[in-house]
Coordinates of C-alpha atoms in Angstrom, one line a residue:
Chain A
M210 CA 34.4 -44.2 30.9
H211 CA 30.8 -44.0 32.1
L212 CA 31.8 -40.9 34.2
L213 CA 33.4 -39.2 31.1
W214 CA 30.3 -39.9 29.0
Q215 CA 28.1 -38.6 31.8
G216 CA 30.1 -35.4 32.1
L217 CA 30.1 -34.9 28.3
L218 CA 26.3 -35.4 28.1
L219 CA 25.7 -33.1 31.0
G220 CA 27.9 -30.4 29.3
L221 CA 26.2 -30.8 26.0
S222 CA 22.7 -30.6 27.5
T223 CA 23.3 -27.7 29.7
G224 CA 26.0 -25.9 27.7
L225 CA 23.7 -23.4 26.2
F226 CA 22.8 -22.3 29.7
C227 CA 26.5 -22.1 30.5
L228 CA 27.1 -19.9 27.5
G229 CA 24.3 -17.7 28.6
A230 CA 25.5 -17.5 32.2
C231 CA 29.0 -16.4 31.0
A232 CA 27.9 -14.3 28.0
P233 CA 27.4 -11.0 29.9
A234 CA 31.1 -11.2 30.8
L235 CA 32.5 -12.8 27.7
V236 CA 30.7 -11.0 24.9
P237 CA 31.7 -7.4 26.0
A238 CA 35.3 -8.6 26.9
L239 CA 35.6 -10.0 23.3
L240 CA 34.2 -6.9 21.7
V241 CA 36.6 -4.4 23.2
G242 CA 39.8 -5.7 21.7
Q243 CA 41.0 -4.7 18.3
R244 CA 41.6 -8.1 16.8
G245 CA 40.6 -10.1 13.8
W246 CA 39.2 -13.6 13.5
R247 CA 42.4 -15.3 14.5
G248 CA 42.9 -13.0 17.5
S249 CA 39.4 -13.5 18.6
A250 CA 39.7 -17.3 18.3
A251 CA 42.8 -17.1 20.5
V252 CA 41.0 -15.1 23.1
V253 CA 38.1 -17.6 23.2
A254 CA 40.7 -20.4 23.5
Q255 CA 42.3 -18.6 26.4
V256 CA 39.0 -18.1 28.1
A257 CA 38.2 -21.8 27.6
G258 CA 41.6 -22.7 28.9
G259 CA 41.0 -20.6 32.1
R260 CA 37.6 -22.3 32.6
L261 CA 39.1 -25.8 32.1
L262 CA 41.8 -25.0 34.7
A263 CA 39.1 -23.9 37.2
Y264 CA 37.0 -27.0 36.4
L265 CA 40.0 -29.3 36.9
I266 CA 41.0 -27.8 40.2
F267 CA 37.4 -27.7 41.4
G268 CA 36.6 -31.2 40.1
A269 CA 39.7 -32.7 41.9
A270 CA 38.8 -30.9 45.1
V271 CA 35.2 -32.0 45.0
G272 CA 36.2 -35.5 44.1
A273 CA 38.5 -35.6 47.1
L274 CA 36.0 -34.1 49.5
G275 CA 33.4 -36.7 48.4
T276 CA 30.1 -36.4 50.2
A277 CA 31.5 -34.1 52.9
L278 CA 30.5 -31.1 50.7
D279 CA 26.9 -30.3 50.3
P280 CA 26.1 -28.7 46.9
G281 CA 23.7 -26.3 48.5
S282 CA 26.1 -25.4 51.3
Q283 CA 26.6 -21.8 52.6
A284 CA 30.4 -22.0 52.0
L285 CA 29.9 -23.0 48.4
R286 CA 27.5 -20.2 47.7
R287 CA 29.9 -17.8 49.4
L288 CA 32.7 -19.1 47.2
G289 CA 30.5 -18.5 44.2
G290 CA 29.8 -15.0 45.4
V291 CA 33.5 -14.2 45.9
A292 CA 34.2 -15.5 42.4
M293 CA 31.5 -13.2 41.0
L294 CA 32.9 -10.2 42.8
L295 CA 36.4 -11.0 41.5
L296 CA 34.9 -11.5 38.0
A297 CA 33.3 -8.1 38.3
L298 CA 36.6 -6.5 39.3
V299 CA 38.7 -8.2 36.6
L300 CA 36.1 -7.4 34.0
A301 CA 35.8 -3.7 35.0
A302 CA 39.5 -3.3 35.2
H303 CA 40.0 -4.9 31.8
L304 CA 37.3 -2.8 30.1
A305 CA 38.5 0.4 31.6
G306 CA 42.0 -0.3 30.5
L307 CA 43.0 0.0 34.2
G308 CA 44.6 -3.4 34.5
P309 CA 48.0 -2.3 35.7
R310 CA 46.7 0.5 37.9
V311 CA 44.0 -1.7 39.6
A312 CA 46.6 -4.4 40.2
T313 CA 48.6 -2.1 42.4
L314 CA 45.7 -1.7 44.9
P315 CA 46.5 -3.4 48.1
V316 CA 43.5 -5.8 47.9
C317 CA 44.5 -6.8 44.4
R318 CA 48.1 -7.6 45.2
L319 CA 46.8 -11.1 46.1
L320 CA 46.6 -11.7 42.3
P321 CA 49.3 -11.2 39.7
A322 CA 49.0 -7.9 37.7
R323 CA 48.5 -9.7 34.4
V324 CA 45.3 -11.3 35.8
F325 CA 43.6 -8.0 35.3
R326 CA 44.1 -8.0 31.6
A327 CA 44.3 -11.7 30.7
P328 CA 41.3 -13.5 29.1
W329 CA 42.2 -16.7 30.9
A330 CA 41.4 -14.9 34.2
F331 CA 37.8 -14.4 33.0
G332 CA 37.7 -18.0 32.0
F333 CA 38.9 -19.1 35.4
L334 CA 36.5 -16.9 37.3
T335 CA 33.5 -17.8 35.1
G336 CA 34.5 -21.4 35.8
L337 CA 34.1 -20.8 39.5
S338 CA 30.8 -18.9 39.2
V339 CA 28.1 -21.0 40.5
C340 CA 25.3 -21.5 38.0
P341 CA 22.7 -24.3 37.8
P342 CA 24.7 -26.5 35.3
F343 CA 27.8 -26.1 37.5
L344 CA 25.8 -27.2 40.6
L345 CA 24.5 -30.2 38.6
A346 CA 28.0 -31.2 37.7
L347 CA 29.1 -30.6 41.2
A348 CA 26.4 -32.9 42.6
T349 CA 27.5 -35.7 40.3
A350 CA 31.2 -35.2 40.9
L351 CA 30.7 -35.5 44.6
G352 CA 30.1 -39.2 44.1
A353 CA 32.9 -39.7 41.6
G354 CA 35.1 -41.5 44.0
G355 CA 38.3 -39.5 44.1
P356 CA 40.2 -36.4 43.0
L357 CA 41.2 -37.9 39.6
E358 CA 37.7 -39.0 38.8
G359 CA 36.3 -35.7 39.9
A360 CA 38.8 -33.8 37.6
L361 CA 38.0 -36.2 34.7
F362 CA 34.3 -35.7 35.1
F363 CA 34.7 -31.9 35.1
A364 CA 37.0 -32.1 32.1
A365 CA 34.3 -34.0 30.1
F366 CA 31.7 -31.5 31.4
F367 CA 34.0 -28.8 30.1
A368 CA 34.3 -30.5 26.7
G369 CA 30.6 -30.6 26.3
T370 CA 30.0 -26.9 27.3
A371 CA 33.0 -25.6 25.3
L372 CA 31.3 -26.3 22.0
Y373 CA 28.9 -23.5 22.8
L374 CA 31.8 -21.0 23.1
L375 CA 32.6 -21.3 19.4
P376 CA 29.8 -18.9 18.2
L377 CA 31.6 -16.2 20.2
V378 CA 34.6 -16.1 17.8
P379 CA 32.9 -14.0 15.1
L380 CA 31.8 -11.5 17.8
G381 CA 35.4 -10.9 18.7
A382 CA 36.2 -10.0 15.1
L383 CA 33.7 -7.1 15.4
G384 CA 36.2 -5.4 17.7
R385 CA 38.2 -4.0 14.8
W386 CA 35.6 -1.2 14.6
E387 CA 35.4 1.5 17.2
A388 CA 31.6 1.5 17.6
P389 CA 31.3 -2.2 18.6
R390 CA 34.3 -1.8 20.9
L391 CA 32.5 1.1 22.7
V392 CA 29.2 -0.8 22.9
G393 CA 31.1 -3.8 24.3
R394 CA 32.8 -1.7 26.9
I395 CA 29.6 -0.1 28.1
A396 CA 27.7 -3.5 28.2
G397 CA 30.7 -5.0 30.0
M398 CA 30.7 -2.2 32.6
L399 CA 27.0 -2.8 33.2
A400 CA 27.7 -6.6 33.5
A401 CA 30.5 -5.9 35.9
G402 CA 28.1 -3.9 38.0
L403 CA 25.5 -6.7 37.9
F404 CA 28.0 -9.4 38.8
A405 CA 29.2 -7.2 41.7
V406 CA 25.7 -6.8 43.1
L407 CA 24.9 -10.5 42.7
G408 CA 28.2 -11.5 44.2
L409 CA 27.8 -9.2 47.1
G410 CA 24.3 -10.5 47.7
Q411 CA 25.5 -14.1 47.6
V412 CA 28.3 -13.4 50.0
L413 CA 26.2 -11.4 52.5
L414 CA 22.9 -13.3 52.2
A415 CA 24.2 -16.9 51.7
Chain B
M15 CA 21.9 61.4 -20.5
S16 CA 20.4 60.2 -17.3
E17 CA 22.3 57.8 -15.3
E18 CA 20.5 54.7 -14.1
V19 CA 20.7 54.4 -10.4
A20 CA 21.0 50.7 -9.4
T21 CA 18.5 50.1 -6.6
P22 CA 19.3 47.2 -4.3
V23 CA 16.9 44.4 -4.8
A24 CA 15.4 43.3 -1.5
K25 CA 16.6 39.7 -1.0
R26 CA 13.9 37.5 0.4
P27 CA 15.0 35.6 3.5
P28 CA 15.4 31.9 3.0
S29 CA 12.3 29.9 3.8
L30 CA 11.1 26.4 3.9
R31 CA 7.5 27.3 3.1
T32 CA 5.8 24.9 0.7
P33 CA 3.9 26.5 -2.2
W34 CA 0.1 25.9 -2.2
R35 CA 0.4 23.5 -5.2
W36 CA 2.7 21.2 -3.2
T37 CA 0.6 21.5 0.0
V38 CA -2.7 20.2 -1.3
L39 CA -1.6 16.6 -1.8
P40 CA 0.0 16.1 1.6
V41 CA -3.0 17.7 3.3
L42 CA -5.3 15.4 1.5
V43 CA -3.2 12.4 2.5
S44 CA -3.1 13.5 6.1
V45 CA -6.9 14.2 6.3
A46 CA -7.8 11.0 4.5
L47 CA -5.6 8.9 6.8
V48 CA -7.0 10.4 9.9
S49 CA -10.6 10.2 8.6
F50 CA -10.1 6.5 7.6
L51 CA -8.4 5.5 10.9
V52 CA -10.6 7.5 13.3
A53 CA -13.7 6.1 11.5
A54 CA -12.4 2.5 11.8
P55 CA -14.9 0.1 13.4
Q56 CA -12.9 -0.3 16.6
A57 CA -12.7 3.5 17.1
Q58 CA -16.4 4.1 16.6
R59 CA -17.3 4.1 20.3
G60 CA -17.2 7.8 20.8
N61 CA -18.8 11.0 19.8
P62 CA -18.5 11.5 16.0
L63 CA -17.7 15.2 16.6
I64 CA -14.4 14.2 18.2
G65 CA -13.5 12.4 15.0
V66 CA -14.5 15.4 13.0
A67 CA -12.3 17.6 15.3
F68 CA -9.3 15.3 14.7
V69 CA -9.8 15.5 10.9
A70 CA -10.0 19.3 11.2
L71 CA -6.9 19.2 13.4
A72 CA -5.0 17.1 10.8
L73 CA -6.0 19.6 8.1
G74 CA -5.0 22.6 10.2
V75 CA -1.7 21.3 11.5
T76 CA -0.5 20.0 8.1
V77 CA -1.4 23.2 6.4
Y78 CA 0.3 25.3 9.2
I79 CA 3.5 23.3 9.1
L80 CA 3.8 23.3 5.3
R81 CA 2.8 26.9 4.7
S82 CA 4.7 28.4 7.5
G83 CA 7.8 26.3 6.9
R84 CA 8.0 25.7 10.7
V85 CA 7.7 22.2 12.2
E86 CA 8.6 22.6 15.9
N87 CA 5.6 24.4 17.4
A88 CA 2.9 22.3 15.9
R89 CA 4.9 19.1 16.6
L90 CA 5.3 20.1 20.2
L91 CA 1.6 20.8 20.5
I92 CA 0.8 17.3 19.4
F93 CA 3.7 15.6 21.1
L94 CA 3.2 17.2 24.5
S95 CA -0.6 16.6 24.3
T96 CA 0.1 12.9 23.6
G97 CA 2.3 12.7 26.7
L98 CA -0.2 14.4 28.9
L99 CA -3.3 12.5 27.7
F100 CA -1.4 9.2 27.7
T101 CA -0.4 9.8 31.3
A102 CA -4.0 10.6 32.3
V103 CA -5.3 7.5 30.5
F104 CA -2.6 5.3 32.0
E105 CA -3.1 6.4 35.6
I106 CA -6.9 6.4 35.4
S107 CA -6.8 2.9 33.9
N108 CA -4.5 1.6 36.6
T109 CA -6.5 3.2 39.4
I110 CA -9.7 1.6 38.0
N111 CA -8.4 -1.8 37.1
R112 CA -5.7 -2.3 39.7
G113 CA -6.9 0.0 42.5
S114 CA -3.7 2.1 42.5
I115 CA -1.2 3.8 40.3
L116 CA 1.5 2.0 42.3
L117 CA 2.6 -1.4 41.2
S118 CA 3.0 -4.0 43.9
E119 CA 4.7 -7.4 43.5
Q120 CA 1.4 -9.1 44.2
Q121 CA -0.3 -7.1 41.4
L122 CA 2.6 -7.9 39.2
A123 CA 2.1 -11.6 39.8
T124 CA -1.7 -11.6 39.5
V125 CA -2.7 -8.8 37.1
G126 CA 0.6 -8.2 35.3
A127 CA 1.9 -4.9 33.9
P128 CA 1.2 -3.0 30.7
I129 CA 3.8 -3.7 28.0
C130 CA 5.7 -0.7 26.6
P131 CA 7.7 -0.4 23.4
V132 CA 10.9 0.3 25.3
T133 CA 11.0 -3.3 26.3
I134 CA 10.8 -4.8 22.8
G135 CA 14.6 -5.2 22.4
F136 CA 15.1 -7.4 25.3
V137 CA 11.7 -9.1 25.6
L138 CA 11.7 -10.4 22.1
P139 CA 15.0 -12.4 22.1
P140 CA 14.0 -14.8 24.9
L141 CA 10.5 -15.0 23.4
L142 CA 11.8 -15.9 20.0
L143 CA 14.7 -18.1 21.0
N144 CA 13.4 -19.9 24.1
G145 CA 9.6 -19.3 23.9
Q146 CA 9.9 -17.5 27.2
M147 CA 7.8 -14.4 27.9
I148 CA 9.9 -12.5 30.5
F149 CA 7.6 -9.5 30.8
P150 CA 4.4 -10.1 32.9
T151 CA 2.0 -9.6 30.0
T152 CA 0.5 -11.7 27.2
V153 CA 2.5 -12.7 24.1
Q154 CA -0.3 -11.2 22.0
A155 CA 0.2 -7.8 23.7
A156 CA 4.0 -7.9 23.2
L157 CA 3.7 -8.9 19.6
S158 CA 1.0 -6.3 18.8
I159 CA 3.0 -3.5 20.2
T160 CA 6.1 -4.8 18.3
V161 CA 4.2 -4.9 15.0
M162 CA 2.8 -1.4 15.6
W163 CA 6.3 -0.1 16.4
V164 CA 8.0 -1.8 13.4
G165 CA 5.4 -0.3 11.1
F166 CA 6.0 3.2 12.4
G167 CA 9.7 2.6 12.6
L168 CA 9.9 1.5 8.9
L169 CA 7.9 4.5 7.9
L170 CA 9.2 7.3 10.0
G171 CA 12.5 5.9 11.4
R172 CA 13.3 7.6 14.7
G173 CA 10.6 10.0 13.9
W174 CA 8.7 7.7 16.3
C175 CA 10.7 9.3 19.2
S176 CA 9.7 12.9 18.4
W177 CA 6.2 12.5 17.0
M178 CA 4.6 9.4 18.5
C179 CA 6.4 8.0 21.6
F180 CA 4.2 8.5 24.6
F181 CA 7.2 8.6 27.0
G182 CA 9.3 11.0 25.1
P183 CA 7.3 14.1 26.0
M184 CA 8.6 14.1 29.5
D185 CA 12.2 14.9 28.8
Q186 CA 11.2 16.9 25.8
F187 CA 9.1 19.2 28.1
F188 CA 11.9 19.7 30.6
S189 CA 14.5 20.2 27.9
R190 CA 12.3 23.0 26.4
L191 CA 11.7 24.5 29.8
G192 CA 15.4 24.8 30.6
P193 CA 16.8 28.3 30.8
T194 CA 19.5 29.5 28.4
R195 CA 22.6 31.6 28.9
R196 CA 23.8 34.3 26.6
G197 CA 24.0 33.0 23.0
G198 CA 21.2 30.5 23.5
R199 CA 23.5 28.0 25.3
P200 CA 22.1 25.7 28.0
L201 CA 23.2 26.1 31.6
V202 CA 25.2 22.8 31.3
E203 CA 26.7 21.9 28.0
I204 CA 27.6 18.3 27.1
P205 CA 31.0 18.5 25.3
E206 CA 31.0 16.9 21.9
R207 CA 33.8 14.6 22.9
W208 CA 31.7 13.2 25.7
H209 CA 28.7 12.8 23.4
R210 CA 30.8 10.8 20.9
Q211 CA 31.3 8.2 23.7
L212 CA 27.9 8.6 25.4
R213 CA 26.1 8.2 22.1
W214 CA 26.8 4.4 22.3
L215 CA 25.3 4.1 25.8
P216 CA 21.9 2.9 24.7
Y217 CA 23.5 0.3 22.4
G218 CA 25.7 -1.1 25.2
L219 CA 22.7 -1.0 27.5
L220 CA 20.6 -3.0 25.1
L221 CA 23.3 -5.5 24.5
F222 CA 23.6 -6.0 28.3
L223 CA 19.8 -6.3 28.7
I224 CA 19.5 -8.8 25.9
L225 CA 22.3 -11.0 27.4
V226 CA 20.8 -10.8 30.9
A227 CA 17.3 -11.4 29.6
L228 CA 18.5 -14.6 27.8
V229 CA 20.4 -15.8 30.9
A230 CA 18.2 -14.8 33.8
L231 CA 14.9 -14.5 32.0
E232 CA 14.2 -11.3 33.8
P233 CA 13.5 -7.8 32.4
I234 CA 15.9 -6.2 34.9
F235 CA 15.6 -2.8 33.2
C236 CA 11.9 -2.7 34.0
A237 CA 12.3 -4.1 37.5
W238 CA 15.3 -2.0 38.6
L239 CA 16.4 0.7 36.2
C240 CA 13.6 2.2 34.2
P241 CA 13.5 6.0 34.9
L242 CA 10.0 6.2 33.4
R243 CA 8.7 4.4 36.4
L244 CA 9.0 7.8 38.1
A245 CA 5.6 8.4 36.6
Y246 CA 4.4 5.1 35.1
D247 CA 3.9 2.1 37.4
P248 CA 6.0 3.4 40.3
P249 CA 6.7 0.5 42.7
A250 CA 4.6 0.1 45.9
V251 CA 7.1 0.1 48.7
T252 CA 6.8 -2.6 51.4
R253 CA 10.2 -4.2 51.6
T254 CA 13.8 -3.0 51.7
V255 CA 14.5 -4.2 48.2
E256 CA 11.7 -2.1 46.9
W257 CA 13.1 0.9 48.7
L258 CA 16.3 0.3 46.8
T259 CA 14.4 0.1 43.6
V260 CA 12.7 3.4 44.3
I261 CA 16.0 5.1 45.1
V262 CA 17.5 3.9 41.7
I263 CA 14.3 4.8 39.8
V264 CA 13.9 8.3 41.4
T265 CA 17.7 9.1 40.9
L266 CA 17.7 8.0 37.3
G267 CA 14.3 9.5 36.6
M268 CA 15.2 12.9 38.0
G269 CA 18.6 12.9 36.3
L270 CA 17.5 11.7 32.9
L271 CA 13.9 13.0 32.6
V272 CA 13.7 16.2 34.7
I273 CA 16.8 17.9 36.1
G274 CA 19.3 16.7 33.4
P275 CA 17.1 17.8 30.5
F276 CA 16.3 21.1 32.3
L277 CA 20.0 21.9 32.7
T278 CA 21.3 20.7 29.4
K279 CA 18.3 21.3 27.1
R280 CA 18.8 17.8 25.8
R281 CA 16.4 14.9 25.9
L282 CA 18.8 12.9 28.0
F283 CA 16.7 9.7 28.5
C284 CA 15.8 9.5 24.8
T285 CA 19.4 10.2 23.8
Y286 CA 21.4 8.2 26.3
G287 CA 19.1 5.9 28.3
C288 CA 16.4 4.4 26.1
P289 CA 17.0 0.8 25.2
L290 CA 14.7 1.2 22.2
L291 CA 16.9 3.8 20.6
P292 CA 19.3 1.2 18.9
L293 CA 16.4 -0.7 17.3
N294 CA 14.7 2.5 16.3
S295 CA 17.9 3.8 14.7
I296 CA 18.6 0.6 12.9
V297 CA 15.0 0.1 11.6
G298 CA 15.0 3.7 10.7
L299 CA 17.8 3.1 8.2
L300 CA 15.1 1.5 6.1
S301 CA 12.8 4.5 6.4
P302 CA 12.4 6.5 3.1
F303 CA 13.0 9.8 4.9
R304 CA 16.2 11.5 5.9
V305 CA 17.2 14.9 7.3
K306 CA 19.8 16.3 5.0
V307 CA 21.9 19.5 5.0
D308 CA 22.3 21.4 1.7
R309 CA 26.1 22.0 1.8
E310 CA 25.8 24.8 -0.8
K311 CA 23.5 26.8 1.5
C312 CA 25.1 25.9 4.8
K313 CA 27.5 28.5 6.4
D314 CA 28.7 26.1 9.2
C315 CA 27.3 28.5 11.9
G316 CA 26.7 25.5 14.2
I317 CA 23.3 26.6 15.4
C318 CA 21.7 23.3 14.4
A319 CA 24.2 21.4 16.5
R320 CA 23.5 23.7 19.4
V321 CA 19.7 23.4 19.4
C322 CA 19.3 19.7 18.5
P323 CA 17.7 18.2 21.6
N324 CA 19.1 14.8 20.7
S325 CA 22.6 15.8 19.8
A326 CA 22.0 14.0 16.5
I327 CA 23.4 16.8 14.4
T328 CA 27.0 17.8 15.0
P329 CA 29.6 19.7 13.0
A330 CA 31.0 16.4 11.8
T331 CA 27.6 15.1 10.5
V332 CA 26.9 18.6 8.9
A333 CA 30.2 18.3 7.1
K334 CA 28.9 15.1 5.6
G335 CA 25.6 16.7 4.7
G336 CA 23.3 15.0 7.1
T337 CA 22.6 13.9 10.7
A338 CA 23.5 10.9 12.8
M339 CA 21.3 7.9 12.4
E340 CA 19.9 8.8 15.9
C341 CA 18.1 11.8 14.4
T342 CA 14.5 11.9 15.5
R343 CA 13.3 14.1 12.6
C344 CA 11.8 16.6 15.1
G345 CA 12.5 19.6 12.8
T346 CA 14.2 21.8 15.4
C347 CA 17.3 22.3 13.4
M348 CA 15.3 23.1 10.2
D349 CA 13.3 25.8 12.0
R350 CA 16.4 27.4 13.5
C351 CA 18.8 27.2 10.5
P352 CA 19.2 30.8 9.3
Q353 CA 20.0 29.6 5.8
K354 CA 17.1 27.0 5.8
A355 CA 19.7 24.5 4.5
I356 CA 18.2 21.5 6.4
D357 CA 15.1 19.7 5.3
Y358 CA 13.4 16.3 5.0
R359 CA 14.7 14.5 1.9
L360 CA 14.1 11.1 0.3
I361 CA 16.6 8.4 0.9
G362 CA 19.2 8.0 -1.8
S363 CA 18.2 11.2 -3.6
N364 CA 18.0 14.9 -2.9
A365 CA 14.3 15.1 -3.6
R366 CA 12.4 17.2 -1.0
A367 CA 10.1 15.0 1.1
R368 CA 8.8 17.6 3.6
G369 CA 5.2 17.2 2.4
A370 CA 5.2 13.4 2.5
F371 CA 6.9 13.2 5.9
I372 CA 4.7 15.8 7.5
A373 CA 1.5 14.3 6.2
L374 CA 2.3 10.8 7.6
A375 CA 3.8 12.1 10.9
V376 CA 0.9 14.4 11.6
A377 CA -1.7 11.8 10.6
F378 CA -0.2 8.9 12.7
S379 CA 0.6 11.1 15.7
L380 CA -3.0 12.5 15.7
L381 CA -4.3 8.9 15.4
L382 CA -2.4 7.9 18.6
L383 CA -3.7 11.1 20.3
S384 CA -7.2 10.3 19.3
S385 CA -7.0 6.9 20.9
Y386 CA -6.3 8.5 24.3
V387 CA -9.1 11.0 23.8
N388 CA -11.3 8.0 23.0
G389 CA -10.2 6.3 26.3
L390 CA -11.0 9.4 28.3
E391 CA -14.3 9.7 26.6
I392 CA -15.2 6.1 27.5
Y393 CA -14.2 6.9 31.1
W394 CA -16.3 10.0 31.1
Q395 CA -19.4 8.2 29.8
T396 CA -19.1 4.8 31.6
G397 CA -16.7 5.3 34.5
T398 CA -14.6 2.4 33.2
M399 CA -11.5 2.1 31.1
P400 CA -10.0 -1.0 29.5
P401 CA -6.6 -2.1 31.0
M402 CA -3.5 -0.8 29.2
G403 CA -1.2 -2.9 27.0
G404 CA -2.3 -6.4 27.9
A405 CA -2.2 -6.0 31.7

């Protein structure tokens, strides 16, 4: 119980930063679709679901590894870099409407084609992107005592941070007009470029 | 019975000339504003003759524009002079106060950098939401330039970009310099269907920069992307990462400020790359002035769309009787329109506002110009110059 409470508090206290870290990917992705409030809420829910899945898997893995994994380790930073690169690819493909075409590239066959147009994929990859709140959660989950405890801790952390995703719902509803959709697409492409550069830097210089 | 021979009445060509009786008041406003502002206590450091010269210039330029009905030449004279003198003052100030026109990381950390209005859109959100100043300058400098820009934006709308902005003259100059093919067309034309998409580029860029500024608390546009750093605060190169910055800045700068405008005769940075454009356009919606097309006079010849350096007037906007909200009120379309169907009008009405707009635009642009002349005068007399924009 203490672990859940700790995760929730950590999520609530750092959630605004979480929203900020994911916003460059999420805001443009939400803007580009022609959808109303309900559709937008569904997308936000899918993104949140993808992030929860990533957190649960990661939390369980970290809980199982225990203290064997150093939060500042090279491998972890490289993993974060790879996640950022994938996020950039998925985001760019989604925004350019190239999902199916990109998915046929040899390197992308590792992932199912629908990943390139599915909001949960953003959620999953943003969940794996290493940001300061994520590292804080990771450091705590290392001492959780097992895979179940690690997963529970990350689930509570997710619940705390997910609250901050709610303000994104009205943004998605703007996508019914062409101008915000174009603006979102451009901002998203720039964000994809930034994530690609950051991810590459993290992979090469970690 | 003698037959009356009908002699053809010579039809006067259409003109936007303002009659004398409507010229007097705008001229008085322009002259009074310049006199008042040039004589303000903080501007009384220089030779009074310079102040008198600026008052005379205000008189001459306002009369010329209103009586000739032509805006472009006089505006260009003021605008390009602003760019030239601002550049001189900026570089001299940096050389004196920083030791170099180049900006090194060490100077950035210790001295800071002069704030510019282009940064307002992404510097203010973290400042207002988190209390974090992400640009290496003082909060006071950022707020004062914001207040100045909001004031001019509310008054002149995107007129700021063609009358007052000290960065705009660079792509304006090269876009004017560019050669034309037969029919007055530029060497490279930007198809309208491209423009319809590209027009949203500054909006997307600003959204991206705001999000990154809020997350990373970094002005990445200034650090990595600003093409204006080709001339203003170019980075001192000592490390690989700075070389990369220089490559990006030089490529974007040459493309958007020099070669691109030369080939397309369009102000490419001001139209597709300036992060201040969205704010200027939105604030400009509150400005009392609009550029409108008289549909009864318009023959849909398309000349206005062809000559607009900002691509802000297109056949689609002409059909609606106006311009896009990105119009910089430069007056080029009005001067070139053979029917003289385009003019400054008051918002929400069809009332002509040429006199009022020109009086204010001339007065405030000359005021800005006079401040640079003042800076050069101080340098001439004392060998010193105050640092720019809070640096």
